XYZ file of C-alpha atoms in Angstrom:
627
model
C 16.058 1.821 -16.016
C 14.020 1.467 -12.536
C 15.249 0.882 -9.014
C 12.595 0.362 -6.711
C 13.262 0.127 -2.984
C 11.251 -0.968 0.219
C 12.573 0.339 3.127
C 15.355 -1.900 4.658
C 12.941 -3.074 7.987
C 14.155 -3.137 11.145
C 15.230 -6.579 13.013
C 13.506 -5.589 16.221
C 10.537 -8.153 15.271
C 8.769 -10.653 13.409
C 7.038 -9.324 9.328
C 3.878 -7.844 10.100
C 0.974 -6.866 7.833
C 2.535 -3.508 7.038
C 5.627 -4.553 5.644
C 4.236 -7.206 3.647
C 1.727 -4.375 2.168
C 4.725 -2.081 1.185
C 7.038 -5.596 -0.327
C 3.861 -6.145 -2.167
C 3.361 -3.159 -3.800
C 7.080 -2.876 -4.567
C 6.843 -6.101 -6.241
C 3.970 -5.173 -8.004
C 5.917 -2.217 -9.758
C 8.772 -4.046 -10.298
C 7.400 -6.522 -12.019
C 5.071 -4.110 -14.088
C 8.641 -2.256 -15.299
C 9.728 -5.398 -16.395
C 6.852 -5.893 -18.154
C 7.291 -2.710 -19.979
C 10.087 -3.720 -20.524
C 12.729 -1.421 -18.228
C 15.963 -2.846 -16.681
C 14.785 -3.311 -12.956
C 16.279 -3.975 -9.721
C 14.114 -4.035 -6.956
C 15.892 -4.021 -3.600
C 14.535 -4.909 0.199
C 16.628 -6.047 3.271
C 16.948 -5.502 6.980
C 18.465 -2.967 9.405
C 20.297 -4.134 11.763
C 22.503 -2.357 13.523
C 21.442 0.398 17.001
C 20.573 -0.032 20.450
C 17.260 -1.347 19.906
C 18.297 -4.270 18.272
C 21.762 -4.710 21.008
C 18.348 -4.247 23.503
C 16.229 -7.158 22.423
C 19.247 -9.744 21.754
C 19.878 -9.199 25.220
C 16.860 -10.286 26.513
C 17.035 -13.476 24.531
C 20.495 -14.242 25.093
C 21.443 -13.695 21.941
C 24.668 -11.840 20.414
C 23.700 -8.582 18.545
C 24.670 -9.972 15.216
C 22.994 -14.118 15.944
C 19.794 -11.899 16.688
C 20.282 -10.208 13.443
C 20.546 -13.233 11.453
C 17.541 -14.756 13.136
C 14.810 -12.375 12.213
C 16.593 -11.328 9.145
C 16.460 -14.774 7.590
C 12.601 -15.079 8.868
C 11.715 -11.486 6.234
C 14.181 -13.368 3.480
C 11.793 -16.890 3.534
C 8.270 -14.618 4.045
C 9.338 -13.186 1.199
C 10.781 -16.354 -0.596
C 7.561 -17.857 0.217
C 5.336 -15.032 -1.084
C 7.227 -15.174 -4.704
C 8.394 -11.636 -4.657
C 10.971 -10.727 -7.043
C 13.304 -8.991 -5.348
C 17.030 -8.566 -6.479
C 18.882 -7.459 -3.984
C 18.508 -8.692 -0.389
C 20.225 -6.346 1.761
C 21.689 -6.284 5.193
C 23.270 -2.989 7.044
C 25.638 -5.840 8.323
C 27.056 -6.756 4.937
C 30.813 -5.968 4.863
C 30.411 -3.843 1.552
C 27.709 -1.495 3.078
C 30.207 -1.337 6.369
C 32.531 -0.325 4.186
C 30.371 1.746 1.891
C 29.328 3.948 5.386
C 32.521 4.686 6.716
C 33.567 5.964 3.396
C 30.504 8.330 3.062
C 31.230 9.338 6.279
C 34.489 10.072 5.719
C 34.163 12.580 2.425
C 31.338 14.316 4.327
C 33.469 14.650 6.747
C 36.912 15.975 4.787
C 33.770 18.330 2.964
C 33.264 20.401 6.431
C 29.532 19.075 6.842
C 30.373 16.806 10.138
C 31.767 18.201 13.037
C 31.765 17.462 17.396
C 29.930 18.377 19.829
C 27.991 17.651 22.682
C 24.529 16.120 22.623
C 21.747 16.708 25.512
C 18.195 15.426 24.353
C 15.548 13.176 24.687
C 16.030 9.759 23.319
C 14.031 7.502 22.363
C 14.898 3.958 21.483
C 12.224 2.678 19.715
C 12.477 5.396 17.205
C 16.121 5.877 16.947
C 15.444 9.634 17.224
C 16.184 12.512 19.426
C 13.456 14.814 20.274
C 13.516 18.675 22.292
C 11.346 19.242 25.243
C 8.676 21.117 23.467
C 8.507 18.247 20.923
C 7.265 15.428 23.450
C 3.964 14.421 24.756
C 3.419 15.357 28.532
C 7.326 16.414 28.952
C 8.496 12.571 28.475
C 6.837 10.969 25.607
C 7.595 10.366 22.186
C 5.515 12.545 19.964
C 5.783 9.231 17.357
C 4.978 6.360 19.195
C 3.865 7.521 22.534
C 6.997 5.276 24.636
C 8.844 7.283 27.279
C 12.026 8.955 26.507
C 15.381 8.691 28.396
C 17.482 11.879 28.625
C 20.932 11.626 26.996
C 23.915 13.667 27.788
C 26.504 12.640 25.689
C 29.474 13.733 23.246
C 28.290 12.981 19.209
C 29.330 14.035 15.829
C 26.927 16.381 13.966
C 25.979 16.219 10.422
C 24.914 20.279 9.524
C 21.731 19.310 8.449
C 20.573 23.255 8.531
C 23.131 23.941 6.114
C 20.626 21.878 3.448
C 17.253 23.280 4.271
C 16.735 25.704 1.514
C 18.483 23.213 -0.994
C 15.451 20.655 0.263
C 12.944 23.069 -0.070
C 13.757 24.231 -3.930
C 14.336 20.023 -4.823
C 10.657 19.486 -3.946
C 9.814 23.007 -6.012
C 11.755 21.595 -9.176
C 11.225 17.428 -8.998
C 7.894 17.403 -6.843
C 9.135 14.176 -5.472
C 6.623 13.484 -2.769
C 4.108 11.283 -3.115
C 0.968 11.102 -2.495
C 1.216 14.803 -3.156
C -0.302 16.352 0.152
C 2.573 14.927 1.842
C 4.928 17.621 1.203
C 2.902 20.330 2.577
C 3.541 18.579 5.774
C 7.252 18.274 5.213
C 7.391 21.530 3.785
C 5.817 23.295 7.043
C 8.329 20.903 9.288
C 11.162 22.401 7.768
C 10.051 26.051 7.096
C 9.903 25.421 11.148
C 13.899 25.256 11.077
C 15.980 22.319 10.799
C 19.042 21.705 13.496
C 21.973 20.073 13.126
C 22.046 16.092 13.503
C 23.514 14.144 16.053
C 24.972 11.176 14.109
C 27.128 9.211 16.461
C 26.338 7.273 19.695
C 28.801 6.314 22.256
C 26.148 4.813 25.033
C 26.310 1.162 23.099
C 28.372 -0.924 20.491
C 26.236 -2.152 18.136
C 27.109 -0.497 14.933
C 29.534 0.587 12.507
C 33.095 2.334 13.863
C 34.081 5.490 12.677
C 36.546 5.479 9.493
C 39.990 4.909 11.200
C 41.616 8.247 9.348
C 39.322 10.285 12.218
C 40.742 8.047 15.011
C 37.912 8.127 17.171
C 37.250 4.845 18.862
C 34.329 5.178 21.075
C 31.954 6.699 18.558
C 29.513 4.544 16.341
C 27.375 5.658 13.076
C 23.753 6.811 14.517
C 21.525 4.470 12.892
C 19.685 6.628 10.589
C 23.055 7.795 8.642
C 24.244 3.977 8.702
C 20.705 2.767 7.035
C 19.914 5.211 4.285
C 22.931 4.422 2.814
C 21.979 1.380 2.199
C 19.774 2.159 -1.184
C 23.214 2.669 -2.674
C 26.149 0.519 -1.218
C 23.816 -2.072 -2.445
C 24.437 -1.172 -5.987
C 28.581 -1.430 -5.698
C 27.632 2.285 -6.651
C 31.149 4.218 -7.128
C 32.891 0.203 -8.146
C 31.506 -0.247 -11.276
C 29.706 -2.898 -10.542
C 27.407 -3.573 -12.905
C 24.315 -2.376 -10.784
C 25.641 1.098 -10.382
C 23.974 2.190 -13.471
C 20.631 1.676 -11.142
C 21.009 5.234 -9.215
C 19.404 7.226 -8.484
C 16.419 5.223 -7.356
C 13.324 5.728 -9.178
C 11.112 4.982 -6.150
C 11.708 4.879 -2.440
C 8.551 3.167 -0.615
C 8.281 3.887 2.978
C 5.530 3.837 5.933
C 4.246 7.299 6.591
C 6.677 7.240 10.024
C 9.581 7.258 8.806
C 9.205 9.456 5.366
C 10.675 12.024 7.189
C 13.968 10.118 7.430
C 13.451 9.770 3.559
C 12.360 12.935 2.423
C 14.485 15.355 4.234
C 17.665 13.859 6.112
C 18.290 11.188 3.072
C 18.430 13.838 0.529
C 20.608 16.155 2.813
C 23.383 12.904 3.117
C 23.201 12.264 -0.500
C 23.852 16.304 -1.380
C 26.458 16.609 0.904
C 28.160 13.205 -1.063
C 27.662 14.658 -4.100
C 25.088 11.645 -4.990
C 21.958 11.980 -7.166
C 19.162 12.580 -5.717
C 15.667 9.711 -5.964
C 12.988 10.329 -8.395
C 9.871 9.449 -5.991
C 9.101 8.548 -2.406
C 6.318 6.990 -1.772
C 4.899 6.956 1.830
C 1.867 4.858 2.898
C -0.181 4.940 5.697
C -0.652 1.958 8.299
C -3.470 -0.622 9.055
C -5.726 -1.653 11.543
C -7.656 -4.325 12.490
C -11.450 -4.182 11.773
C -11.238 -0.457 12.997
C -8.580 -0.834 16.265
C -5.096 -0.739 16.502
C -3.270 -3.813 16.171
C -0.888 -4.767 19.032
C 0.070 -8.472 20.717
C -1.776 -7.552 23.930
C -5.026 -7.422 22.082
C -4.472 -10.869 20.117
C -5.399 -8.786 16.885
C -2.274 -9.012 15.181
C -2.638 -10.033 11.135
C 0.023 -12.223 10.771
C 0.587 -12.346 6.769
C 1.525 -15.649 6.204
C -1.895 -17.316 8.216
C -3.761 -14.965 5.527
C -2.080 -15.946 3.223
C -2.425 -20.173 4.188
C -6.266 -19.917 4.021
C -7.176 -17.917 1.400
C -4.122 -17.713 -1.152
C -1.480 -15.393 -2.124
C -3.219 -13.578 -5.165
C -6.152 -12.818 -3.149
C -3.762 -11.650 -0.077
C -2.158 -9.450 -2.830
C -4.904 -8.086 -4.485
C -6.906 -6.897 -0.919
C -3.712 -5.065 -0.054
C -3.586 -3.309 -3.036
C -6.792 -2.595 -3.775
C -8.552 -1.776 -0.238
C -6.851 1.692 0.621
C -6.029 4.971 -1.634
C -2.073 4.852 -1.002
C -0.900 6.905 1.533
C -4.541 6.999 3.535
C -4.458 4.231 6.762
C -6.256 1.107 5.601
C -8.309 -1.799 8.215
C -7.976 -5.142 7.777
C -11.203 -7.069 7.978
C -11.727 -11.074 7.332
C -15.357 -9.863 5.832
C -13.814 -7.028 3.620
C -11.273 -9.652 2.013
C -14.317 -12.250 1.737
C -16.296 -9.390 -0.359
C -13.494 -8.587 -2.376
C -12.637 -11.993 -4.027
C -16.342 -12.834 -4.471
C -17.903 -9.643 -5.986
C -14.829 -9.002 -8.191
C -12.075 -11.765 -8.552
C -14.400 -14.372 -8.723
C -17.476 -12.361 -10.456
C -15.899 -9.946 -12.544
C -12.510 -11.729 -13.273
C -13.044 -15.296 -12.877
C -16.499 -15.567 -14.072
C -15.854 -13.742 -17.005
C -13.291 -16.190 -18.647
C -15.592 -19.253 -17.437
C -18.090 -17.556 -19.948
C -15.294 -17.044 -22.759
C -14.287 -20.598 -22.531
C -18.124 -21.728 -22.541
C -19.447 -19.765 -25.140
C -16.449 -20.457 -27.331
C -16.519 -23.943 -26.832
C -20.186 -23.705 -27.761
C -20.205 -21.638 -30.633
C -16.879 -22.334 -32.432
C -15.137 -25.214 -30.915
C -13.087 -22.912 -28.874
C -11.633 -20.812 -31.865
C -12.012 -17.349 -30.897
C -11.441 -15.305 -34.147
C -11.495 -11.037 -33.764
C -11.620 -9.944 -37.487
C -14.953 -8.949 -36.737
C -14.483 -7.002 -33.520
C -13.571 -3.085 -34.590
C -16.235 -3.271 -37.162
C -19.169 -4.369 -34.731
C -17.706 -3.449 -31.236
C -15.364 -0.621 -31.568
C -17.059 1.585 -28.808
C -16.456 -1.073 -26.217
C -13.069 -1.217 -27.316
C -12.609 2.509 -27.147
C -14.404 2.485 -23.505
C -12.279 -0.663 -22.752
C -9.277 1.197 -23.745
C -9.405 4.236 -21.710
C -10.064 2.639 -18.538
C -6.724 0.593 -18.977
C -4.650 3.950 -19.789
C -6.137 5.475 -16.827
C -4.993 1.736 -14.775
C -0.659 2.793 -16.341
C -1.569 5.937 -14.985
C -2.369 5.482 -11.801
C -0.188 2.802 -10.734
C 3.306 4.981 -12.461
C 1.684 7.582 -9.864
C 1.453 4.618 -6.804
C -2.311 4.567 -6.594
C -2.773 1.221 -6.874
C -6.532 0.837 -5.315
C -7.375 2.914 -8.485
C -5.253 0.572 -11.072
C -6.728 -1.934 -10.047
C -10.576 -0.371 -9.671
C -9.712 1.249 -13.909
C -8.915 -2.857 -14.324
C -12.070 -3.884 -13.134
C -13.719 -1.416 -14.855
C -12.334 -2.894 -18.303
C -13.436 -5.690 -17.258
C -17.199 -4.783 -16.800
C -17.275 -3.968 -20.006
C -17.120 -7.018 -21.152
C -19.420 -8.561 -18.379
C -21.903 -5.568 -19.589
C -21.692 -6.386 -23.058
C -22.798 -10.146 -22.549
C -25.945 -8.853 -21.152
C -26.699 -6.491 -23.494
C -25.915 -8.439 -26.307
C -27.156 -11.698 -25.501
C -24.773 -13.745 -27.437
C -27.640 -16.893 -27.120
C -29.844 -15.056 -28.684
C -27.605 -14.055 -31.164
C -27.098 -17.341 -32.275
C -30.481 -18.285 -32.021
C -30.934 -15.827 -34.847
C -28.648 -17.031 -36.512
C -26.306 -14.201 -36.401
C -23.488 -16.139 -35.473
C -20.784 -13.681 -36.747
C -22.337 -10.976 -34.374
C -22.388 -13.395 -31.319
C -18.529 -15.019 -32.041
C -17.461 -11.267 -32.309
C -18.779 -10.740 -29.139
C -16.798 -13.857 -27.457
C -13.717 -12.031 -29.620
C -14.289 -8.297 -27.821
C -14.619 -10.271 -24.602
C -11.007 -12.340 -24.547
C -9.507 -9.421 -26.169
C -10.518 -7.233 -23.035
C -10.206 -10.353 -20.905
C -6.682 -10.753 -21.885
C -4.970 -6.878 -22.437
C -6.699 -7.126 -18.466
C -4.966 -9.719 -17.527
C -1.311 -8.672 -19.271
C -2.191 -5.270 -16.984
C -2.880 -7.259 -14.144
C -0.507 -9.608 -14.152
C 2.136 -7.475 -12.145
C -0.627 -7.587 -9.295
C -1.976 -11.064 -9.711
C 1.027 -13.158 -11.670
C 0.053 -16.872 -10.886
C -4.142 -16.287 -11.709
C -3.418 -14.200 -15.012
C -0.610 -16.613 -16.236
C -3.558 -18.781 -15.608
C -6.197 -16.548 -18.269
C -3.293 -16.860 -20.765
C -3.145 -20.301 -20.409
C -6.681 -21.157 -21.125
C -6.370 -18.586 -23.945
C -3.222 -19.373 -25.258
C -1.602 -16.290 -25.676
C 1.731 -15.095 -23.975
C 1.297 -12.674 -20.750
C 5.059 -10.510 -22.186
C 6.877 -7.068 -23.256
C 5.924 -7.902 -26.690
C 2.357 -8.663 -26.223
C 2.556 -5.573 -23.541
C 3.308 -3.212 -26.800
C 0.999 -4.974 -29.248
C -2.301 -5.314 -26.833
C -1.485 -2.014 -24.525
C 0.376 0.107 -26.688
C -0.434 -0.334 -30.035
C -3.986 -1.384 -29.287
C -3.871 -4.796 -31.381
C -6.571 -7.431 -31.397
C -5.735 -11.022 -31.115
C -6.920 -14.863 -31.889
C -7.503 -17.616 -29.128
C -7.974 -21.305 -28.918
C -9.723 -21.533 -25.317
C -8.739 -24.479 -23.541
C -10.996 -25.793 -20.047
C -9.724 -23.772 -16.893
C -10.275 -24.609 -13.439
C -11.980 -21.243 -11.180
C -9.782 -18.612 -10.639
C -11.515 -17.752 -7.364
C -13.766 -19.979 -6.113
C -16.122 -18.367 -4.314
C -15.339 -18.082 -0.278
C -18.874 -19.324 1.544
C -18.078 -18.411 5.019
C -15.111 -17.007 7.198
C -11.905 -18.972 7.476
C -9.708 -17.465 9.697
C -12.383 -16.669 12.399
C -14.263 -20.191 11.828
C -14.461 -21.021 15.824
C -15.411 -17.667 16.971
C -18.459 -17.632 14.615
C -19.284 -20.991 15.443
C -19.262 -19.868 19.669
C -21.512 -17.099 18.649
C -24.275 -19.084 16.672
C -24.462 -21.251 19.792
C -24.656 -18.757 22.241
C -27.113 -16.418 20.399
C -26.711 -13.320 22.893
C -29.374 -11.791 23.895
C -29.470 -7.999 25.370
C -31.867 -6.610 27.697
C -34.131 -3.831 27.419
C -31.675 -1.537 29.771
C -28.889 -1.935 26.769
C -31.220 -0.928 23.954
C -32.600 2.065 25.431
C -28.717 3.481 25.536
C -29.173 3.405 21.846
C -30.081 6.988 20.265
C -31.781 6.747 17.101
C -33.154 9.918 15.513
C -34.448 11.081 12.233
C -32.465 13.657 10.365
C -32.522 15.359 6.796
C -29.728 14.902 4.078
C -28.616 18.317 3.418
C -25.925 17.076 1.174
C -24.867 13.895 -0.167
C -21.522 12.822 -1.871
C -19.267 9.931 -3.215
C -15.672 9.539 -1.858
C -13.023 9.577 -4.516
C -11.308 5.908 -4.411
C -14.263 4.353 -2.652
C -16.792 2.248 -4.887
C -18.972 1.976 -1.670
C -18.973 4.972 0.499
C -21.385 8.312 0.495
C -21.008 10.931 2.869
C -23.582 12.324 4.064
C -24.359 16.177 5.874
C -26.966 15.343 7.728
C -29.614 18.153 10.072
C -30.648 17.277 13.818
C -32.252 19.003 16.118
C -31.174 22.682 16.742
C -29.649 22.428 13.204
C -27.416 20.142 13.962
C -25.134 19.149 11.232
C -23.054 15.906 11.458
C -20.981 13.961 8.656
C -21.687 10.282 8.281
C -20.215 8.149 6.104
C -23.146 4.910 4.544
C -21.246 2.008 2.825
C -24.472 2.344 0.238
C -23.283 3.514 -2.980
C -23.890 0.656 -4.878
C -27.419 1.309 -3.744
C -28.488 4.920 -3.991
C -27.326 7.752 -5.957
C -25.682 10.326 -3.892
C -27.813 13.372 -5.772
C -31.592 11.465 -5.167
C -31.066 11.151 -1.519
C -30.551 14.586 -0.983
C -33.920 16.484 1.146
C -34.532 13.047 1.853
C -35.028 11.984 5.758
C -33.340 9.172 7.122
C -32.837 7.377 10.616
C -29.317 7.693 12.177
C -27.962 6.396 15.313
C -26.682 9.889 16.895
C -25.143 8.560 19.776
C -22.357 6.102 18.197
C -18.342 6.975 19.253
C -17.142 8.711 16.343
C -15.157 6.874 13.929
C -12.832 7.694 11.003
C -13.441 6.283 7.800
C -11.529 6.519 4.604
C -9.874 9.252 5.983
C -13.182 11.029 6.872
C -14.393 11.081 9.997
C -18.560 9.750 10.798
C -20.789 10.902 13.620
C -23.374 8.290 13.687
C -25.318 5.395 11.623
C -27.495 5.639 9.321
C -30.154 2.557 9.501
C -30.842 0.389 6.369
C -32.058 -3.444 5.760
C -30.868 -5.977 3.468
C -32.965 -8.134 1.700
C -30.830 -10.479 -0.751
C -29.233 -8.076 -3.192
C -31.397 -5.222 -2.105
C -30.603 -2.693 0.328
C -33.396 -0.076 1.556
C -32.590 2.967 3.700
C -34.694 3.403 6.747
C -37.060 6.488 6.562
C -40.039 7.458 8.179
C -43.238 6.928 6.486
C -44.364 10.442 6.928
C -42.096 13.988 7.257
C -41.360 14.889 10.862
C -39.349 17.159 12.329
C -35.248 16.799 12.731
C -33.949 14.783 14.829
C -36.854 13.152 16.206
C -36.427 10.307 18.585
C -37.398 6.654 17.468
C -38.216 4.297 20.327
């Protein structure tokens, strides 16, 4: 069985481009259980209760809980709209989790882990969290988000949080439930720093869930953080019988990187001191930018989902998300990025490929597509085929979804590789017509145990490939194709593109077009602000999870050494361009990269499909000036 959870997001605003990454890849691993063939529920919601959210229905004259139903119903239709497959559609305002809360806090309660006190501490609201003095940014601000905090005096209920530090500490020893994996270090070293006590209860605003009546305390409300964890479980009828309890403990918890501290130390804590199993995995992922800055309303940069979604369609939404950012690094949204992606792979890797199935089929055998010939003449495709889509299960059971899909791709290039080495044409024109309908055979084969892999990631374009196949995209076919490694027969039928491919920008149409006209010019006092020296590659290296990327070590003057990260891969081999002298601009604002940080530029031109580093024509000395 699987449970897989996004967290339940907070009614403060309107879906943004992070939480439809994280509902994207939680539908992506539901539906890939299913597809194994695993009982699933996959849960997501909103939370709705805590001053924030009493806040911002104030200012819009609404009531706490019309607010709440507002922006609530606005995730359920996003999400409605974007096909994903949730189960359970949860609310912290749904009488059963009210319920569900008070009696949790109740039995933790009668267990001596909750007791009163008084509370002093910086507050802030934004972040439902309390912060000391030494915590916050110049004395006032929140070391999170950066807002100001308000200091709060006030009487609260404590949950003995300490009392559970070690018992965290030897769960992620034993289960290792932190993913990506260099997470934990950091939650490790937060609470090796000493956890205190948590203040659970407010009493400074209403909106929230009373205290269970047999404590007969009036005035106090459930602190958000205790009120939404619990949803994961009240959502389940866990402890009823329902017929979802069977579901916990959750397989996965996905969460932003801000809040897996919630997840991964105060969630387990509740759930030991209720005597509740414990989650298998949580996942935290890191956030996204806008072609390098921050996104935020004042800067008119914001993604809105849904617009991306209107102009260049939901499967190629999905599959950027997915596939543009190692989970758990920060990932940047650019227009051009998305435009690359569906025309060098969906369209010319995926799309093109079963364009050339269907054609060469139809060509060679009326569309019958026969594979009785495929071990015997292809088996080492299928062998290199097959590894590349156990490595694809792999990584996306572990969360890394840029590398299921990049192990995907890979699969397919073997069959893109094998047309051009084969040359089924000329085949035929030999008449070795077995050979070249063998070929076709190897290619749908790959084409479609691809697409039944893919399908949790791309649903609507591979039920598409099995269509013009004829074949079923299902459990069964999962353990004949996948697991058992079984060859099938087609009848190819015509297909419209998968992907057609994208000629210019969509979303920033008008803004191109004001540029073309105005053709800036700058003058010569701009250009000599640029820096451009010559400096030697000392080393040179590819970036795990990038297909693109090198990073360079490169000398200066005075030995210098800086790090700069080239988007030239697909160009160069990291080991020949190593000694090698190249011309970098050396006074660019450092940026960070994939996670790496990049001093500089390094020059190139592109020519068509060629791309040629910048050198000079004879050896001079490091970091030379060019001007």
């Amino acid at each position: 069985m699987r449970y897989i959870t996004t967290p339940i997001y907070y009614v403060n605003d309107v879906p943004h481009l992070g939480h439809a990454y994280t509902t994207i890849i939680a539908d992506t691993l539901a539906r890939f259980y299913r597809l194994q063939g695993h009982e699933t529920r996959f849960l997501t919601g909103t939370d709705e209760h805590g001053q924030k959210i009493e806040e911002a229905a104030k200012v819009r004259n609404f009531s706490p809980k019309e607010y709440a139903d507002k922006i609530s119903l606005e995730f359920k239709k996003l999400w409605d709209e974007f096909e994903i497959t949730y189960d359970i559609y949860a609310r912290t305002t749904d009488n059963r989790h009210i319920e569900f809360v008070k009696a949790m806090f109740l039995k933790m309660w009668q267990k001596g882990d909750i007791y009163k006190d008084e509370y002093e501490g910086h507050y802030c609201v934004s972040c439902e969290s309390f912060f000391t003095k030494s915590q916050l940014v110049n004395d006032c601000a929140c070391p999170d988000c950066g807002k100001n905090t308000s200091l709060l005096k006030e009487e609260s209920y404590f949950f003995k949080l300490s009392k559970y530090q070690d018992k965290i500490l030897q769960w992620y020893e034993e289960k290792d439930p932190i993913l990506p994996k260099n997470k934990k270090n950091e939650l490790i070293n937060f609470i090796q720093g000493g956890l205190k006590d948590l203040s659970i209860t407010r009493t400074s605003f209403d909106w929230g869930i009373n205290l269970p009546k047999e404590i007969n305390d009036e005035k106090h409300i459930i602190y958000v953080w205790l009120d939404a964890l619990f949803i994961y479980v009240s959502s389940l009828d866990y402890g009823t019988e329902g017929e979802n309890a069977k579901f916990w403990p959750a397989h996965v918890h996905l969460v932003g990187k801000d809040i897996l501290r919630f997840h991964a130390i105060y969630w387990p804590a509740f759930l030991m001191s209720a005597d509740l199993p414990l989650p298998e995995i949580i996942g935290a992922h890191g956030w996204w930018t806008r072609d390098g800055e921050k996104m935020s309303k004042s800067k008119g940069n914001v993604v809105k989902p849904k617009e991306v979604v209107d102009v260049y369609g939901l499967e190629a939404f999905r599959y950027f998300l997915l596939r543009e950012v190692p989970f758990g690094n920060d990932g940047d949204f650019s227009e051009a990025m998305l435009i690359n992606r569906i025309n060098a792979e969906l369209s010319n890797e995926f799309g093109n490929l079963l364009n050339r199935i269907i054609g060469m089929s139809t060509k060679y055998s009326g569309g019958e597509i026969l594979q009785n010939e495929v071990l015997k003449l292809y088996k080492d495709e299928l062998d290199t085929a097959k590894e590349y889509l156990n490595l694809a299960i792999e990584f996306l059971e572990n969360l890394q979804c840029n590398r299921y899909l990049e192990e995907l791709f890979k699969a397919l290039s073997v069959a893109n590789l094998a047309i051009s080495k084969y040359e089924p044409w000329n085949l035929i024109k030999e008449n070795k017509n077995n050979e070249a309908n063998a070929l076709v055979a190897l290619c749908a084969n790959i084409l479609a145990k691809v697409s039944i892999l893919l399908s949790p990631a791309l649903p609507k374009s591979c039920q598409k490939v099995a269509k013009a196949l004829n074949f079923e995209i299902s459990s069964q076919n999962y353990e004949k194709l996948i697991i058992k490694n079984e060859l099938l027969n087609f009848k190819a039928n015509a297909c419209e593109a998968l992907f057609p491919k994208v000629e210019k920008a969509l979303l920033s149409e008008e803004k191109q077009e004001i540029k073309k006209e105005e053709s800036p010019k700058i003058k010569i006092d701009d250009f000599v602000k640029i820096e451009i020296k010559v400096a030697k590659v000392l080393d040179c290296q590819n970036i795990e999870g990038s297909e693109k990327l090198l990073k360079f070590q490169l000398e200066l003057d005075n030995k210098e050494v800086r790090q700069v990260l080239s988007g030239i891969a697909k160009y160069y081999k990291a080991s020949d361009l190593i000694g090698k002298q190249v011309c970098v601009i050396s006074n660019l604002k450092k940026a960070k990269i994939f996670g790496f940080e990049s001093d500089g530029m390094i020059l190139s031109a592109k020519s068509g499909d060629k791309l040629v580093l910048i050198s000079p024509e004879q050896l001079v000395e490091n970091g030379s000036l060019i001007g």
